[in-house]
XYZ file of C-alpha atoms in Angstrom:
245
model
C -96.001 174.413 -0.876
C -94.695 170.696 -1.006
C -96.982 168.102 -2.931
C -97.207 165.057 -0.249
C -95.806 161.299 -2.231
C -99.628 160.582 -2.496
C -100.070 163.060 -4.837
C -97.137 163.015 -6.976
C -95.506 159.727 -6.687
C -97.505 156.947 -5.082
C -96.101 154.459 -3.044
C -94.959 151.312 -4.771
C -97.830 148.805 -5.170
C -100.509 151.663 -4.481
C -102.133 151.196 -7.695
C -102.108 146.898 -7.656
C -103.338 146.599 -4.164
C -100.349 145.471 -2.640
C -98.395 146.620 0.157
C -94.646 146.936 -0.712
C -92.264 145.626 2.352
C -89.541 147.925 0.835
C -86.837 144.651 0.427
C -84.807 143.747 -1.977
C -85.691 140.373 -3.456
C -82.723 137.636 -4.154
C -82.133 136.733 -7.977
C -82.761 133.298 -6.804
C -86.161 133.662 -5.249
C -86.886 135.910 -8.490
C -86.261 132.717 -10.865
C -87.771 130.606 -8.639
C -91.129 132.442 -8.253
C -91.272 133.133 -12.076
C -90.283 130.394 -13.676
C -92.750 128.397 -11.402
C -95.422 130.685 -13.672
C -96.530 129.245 -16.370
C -97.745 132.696 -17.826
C -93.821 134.157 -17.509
C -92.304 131.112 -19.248
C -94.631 131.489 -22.435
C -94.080 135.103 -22.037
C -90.617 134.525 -22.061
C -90.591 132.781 -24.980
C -93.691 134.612 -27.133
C -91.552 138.016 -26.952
C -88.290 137.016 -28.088
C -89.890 135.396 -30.986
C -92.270 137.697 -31.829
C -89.318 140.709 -31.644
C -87.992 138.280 -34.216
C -90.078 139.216 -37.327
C -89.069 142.541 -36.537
C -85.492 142.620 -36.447
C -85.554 140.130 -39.095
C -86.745 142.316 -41.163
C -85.247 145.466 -40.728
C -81.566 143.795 -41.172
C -82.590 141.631 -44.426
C -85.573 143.853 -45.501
C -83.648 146.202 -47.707
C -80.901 143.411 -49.049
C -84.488 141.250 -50.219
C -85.558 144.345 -52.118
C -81.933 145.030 -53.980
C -81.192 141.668 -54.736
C -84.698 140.508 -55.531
C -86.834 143.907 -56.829
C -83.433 145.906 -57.880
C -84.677 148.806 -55.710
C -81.650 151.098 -55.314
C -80.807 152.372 -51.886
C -82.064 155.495 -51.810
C -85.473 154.093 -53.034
C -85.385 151.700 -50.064
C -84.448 154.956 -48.184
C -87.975 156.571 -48.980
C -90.013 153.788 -49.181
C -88.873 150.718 -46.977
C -87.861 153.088 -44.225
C -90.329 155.155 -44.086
C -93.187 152.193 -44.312
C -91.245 150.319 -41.520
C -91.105 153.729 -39.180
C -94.759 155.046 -39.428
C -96.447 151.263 -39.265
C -94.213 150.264 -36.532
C -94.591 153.131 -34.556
C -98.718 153.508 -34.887
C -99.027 149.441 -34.185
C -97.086 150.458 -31.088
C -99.619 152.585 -30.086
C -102.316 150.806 -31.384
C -101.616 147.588 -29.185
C -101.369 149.695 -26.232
C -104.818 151.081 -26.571
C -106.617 148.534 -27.978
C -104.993 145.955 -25.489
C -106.171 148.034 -22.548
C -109.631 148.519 -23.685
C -110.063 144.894 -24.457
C -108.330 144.044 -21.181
C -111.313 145.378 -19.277
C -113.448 143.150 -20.355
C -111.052 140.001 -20.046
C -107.285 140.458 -19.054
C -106.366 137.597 -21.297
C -106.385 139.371 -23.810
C -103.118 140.712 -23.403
C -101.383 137.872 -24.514
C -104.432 137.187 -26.829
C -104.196 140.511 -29.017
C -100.870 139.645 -30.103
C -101.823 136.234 -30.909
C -104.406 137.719 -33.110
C -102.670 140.472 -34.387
C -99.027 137.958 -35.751
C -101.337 135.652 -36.740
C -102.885 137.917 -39.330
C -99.866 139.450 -40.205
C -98.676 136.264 -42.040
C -100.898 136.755 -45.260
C -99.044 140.014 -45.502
C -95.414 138.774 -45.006
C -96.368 136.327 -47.110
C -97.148 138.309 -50.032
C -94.000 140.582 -49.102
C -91.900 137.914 -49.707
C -93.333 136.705 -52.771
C -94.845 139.446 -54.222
C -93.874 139.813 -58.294
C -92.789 143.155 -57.712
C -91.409 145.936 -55.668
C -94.965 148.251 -55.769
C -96.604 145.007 -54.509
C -94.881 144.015 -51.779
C -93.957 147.414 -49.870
C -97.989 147.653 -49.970
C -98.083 144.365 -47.756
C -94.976 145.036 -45.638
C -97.147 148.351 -44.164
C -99.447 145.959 -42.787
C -97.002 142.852 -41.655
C -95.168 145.853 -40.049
C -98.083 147.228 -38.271
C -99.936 143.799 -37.035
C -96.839 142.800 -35.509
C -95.799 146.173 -33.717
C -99.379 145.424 -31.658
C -97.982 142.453 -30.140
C -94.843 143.875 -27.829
C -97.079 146.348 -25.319
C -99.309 143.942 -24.279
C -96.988 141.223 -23.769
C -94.972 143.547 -21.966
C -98.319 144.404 -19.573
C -99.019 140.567 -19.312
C -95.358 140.265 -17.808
C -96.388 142.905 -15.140
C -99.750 141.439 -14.182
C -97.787 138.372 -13.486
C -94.452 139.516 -11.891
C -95.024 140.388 -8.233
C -93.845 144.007 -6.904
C -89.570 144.042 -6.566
C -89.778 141.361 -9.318
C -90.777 143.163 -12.096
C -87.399 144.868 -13.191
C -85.764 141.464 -13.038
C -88.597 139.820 -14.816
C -88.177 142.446 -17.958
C -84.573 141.901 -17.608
C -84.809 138.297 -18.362
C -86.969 138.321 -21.495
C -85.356 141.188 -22.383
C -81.908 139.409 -22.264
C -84.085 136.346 -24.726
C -84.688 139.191 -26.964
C -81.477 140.375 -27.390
C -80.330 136.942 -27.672
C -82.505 135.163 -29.839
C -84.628 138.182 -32.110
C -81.339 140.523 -32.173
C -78.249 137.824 -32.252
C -79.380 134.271 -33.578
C -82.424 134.948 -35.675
C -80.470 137.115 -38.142
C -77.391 135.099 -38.148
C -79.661 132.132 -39.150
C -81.271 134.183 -41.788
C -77.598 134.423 -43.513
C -76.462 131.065 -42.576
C -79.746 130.028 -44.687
C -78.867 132.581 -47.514
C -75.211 131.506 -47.628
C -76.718 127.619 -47.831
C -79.244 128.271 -50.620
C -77.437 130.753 -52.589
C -75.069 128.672 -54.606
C -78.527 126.923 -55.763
C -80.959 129.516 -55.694
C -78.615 132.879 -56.323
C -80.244 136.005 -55.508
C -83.819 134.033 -54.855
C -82.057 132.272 -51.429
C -82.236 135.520 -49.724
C -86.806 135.392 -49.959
C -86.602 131.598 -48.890
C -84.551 132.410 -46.078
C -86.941 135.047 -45.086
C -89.356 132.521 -43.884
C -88.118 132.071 -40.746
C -90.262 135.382 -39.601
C -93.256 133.010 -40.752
C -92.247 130.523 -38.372
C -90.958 132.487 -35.536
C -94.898 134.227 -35.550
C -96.488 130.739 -35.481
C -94.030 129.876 -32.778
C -94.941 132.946 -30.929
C -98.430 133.160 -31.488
C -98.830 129.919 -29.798
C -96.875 130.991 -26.590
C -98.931 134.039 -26.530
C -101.933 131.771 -26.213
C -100.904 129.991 -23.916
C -100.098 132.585 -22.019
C -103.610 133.978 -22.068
C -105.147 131.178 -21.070
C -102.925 131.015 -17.431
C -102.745 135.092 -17.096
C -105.754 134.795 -14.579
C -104.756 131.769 -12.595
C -101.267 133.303 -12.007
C -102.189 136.517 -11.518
C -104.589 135.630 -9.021
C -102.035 133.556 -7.442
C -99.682 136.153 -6.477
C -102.261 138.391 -5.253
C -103.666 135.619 -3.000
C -99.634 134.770 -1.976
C -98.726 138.359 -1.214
C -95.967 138.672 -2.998
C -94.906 142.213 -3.042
């Protein structure tokens, strides 16, 4: 017996509302619509930045703890990896959850959780970074780690709620193309430049100044993200009332 599309794969737009014309949108009407959003262009710019911290850290995490804590490889190997792999992936699902619940109440909160959530993480890089010893800061980076894993699935919902039907693949593949950019090209590259620039003065110190930049890339963020919280229900509302689909 055949299960009808209803049952096992509903048709596109089903769920949202919306009635799906079945046509391919232009990549010019696609960048027109959304960057006429203000939601999508702090989105745009709140993801890369907040993806920042991460990759950040997981390139230059493990040289900070040689050069600074003398932690030999195979102790960053059970400790730095492991803390990095079980915070990051619970925060995942953490910010899933707890976005969705509080997105019942108020759909801003999308964007607002991970303002919250990188926001408090900052105590916690900082005392990663500056921490007197190894014990001490893998203790923080658990919760840096985890705060700012909470921020990507919501952001990622908020770039639904505000990217009409046959827009949204193009829509991820824009910020996704500013992440790859920005948090997985230029942010690390500036974290060496920075080392390279301080070393000569500061020696094996340079690489925890240079380190900052995850402090200022989740202030950056964090402001995008509100931003984008406060529009989310304007433009949301505004495709749904221009039947976009």
């Amino acid at each position: 017996m055949s299960v009808g599309p209803s049952r096992r794969n509903p048709t596109r737009g089903a769920i949202d509302g919306q009635v799906d014309s079945g046509d391919a949108v232009p990549f010019g009407e696609v960048a027109r619509v959304l960057a006429g959003k203000p939601t999508f262009r702090h989105l745009a710019l709140a993801l890369p930045l907040f993806v920042c911290a991460a990759y950040v850290l997981n390139i230059w995490g493990p040289a900070f703890l040689i050069r600074v804590h003398g932690l030999s490889k195979a102790e960053i190997g059970a400790s730095f990896g492991l803390i990095v792999g079980v915070a990051g992936g619970v925060g995942s699902i953490a910010g899933g959850l707890l976005s969705d619940r509080l997105g019942r109440r108020d759909r801003r909160w999308y964007p607002w959780l991970p303002m919250v959530a990188t926001l408090a993480a900052i105590p916690f890089q900082l005392g990663f970074l500056l921490a007197p010893d190894a014990k001490l800061a893998l203790v923080c980076l658990g919760p840096a780690v985890f705060l700012n894993a909470t921020a990507i699935a919501p952001l990622w919902t908020a770039n639904q709620a505000v990217s009409p039907l046959r827009m949204r693949a193009t829509s991820y593949s824009i910020i996704h193309l500013g992440i790859s950019v920005i948090s997985g090209g230029l942010a690390p590259l500036a974290v060496g430049a920075l080392n390279d620039g301080l070393a000569p003065a500061l020696g094996d110190q340079a690489i925890r100044t240079s380190l900052f930049l995850i402090l200022a890339t989740n202030l950056w963020g964090a402001f995008h993200a509100g931003m984008a919280g406060q529009r989310l229900p304007r433009d949301t509302t505004t495709f749904e009332r221009e039947g976009h689909a």
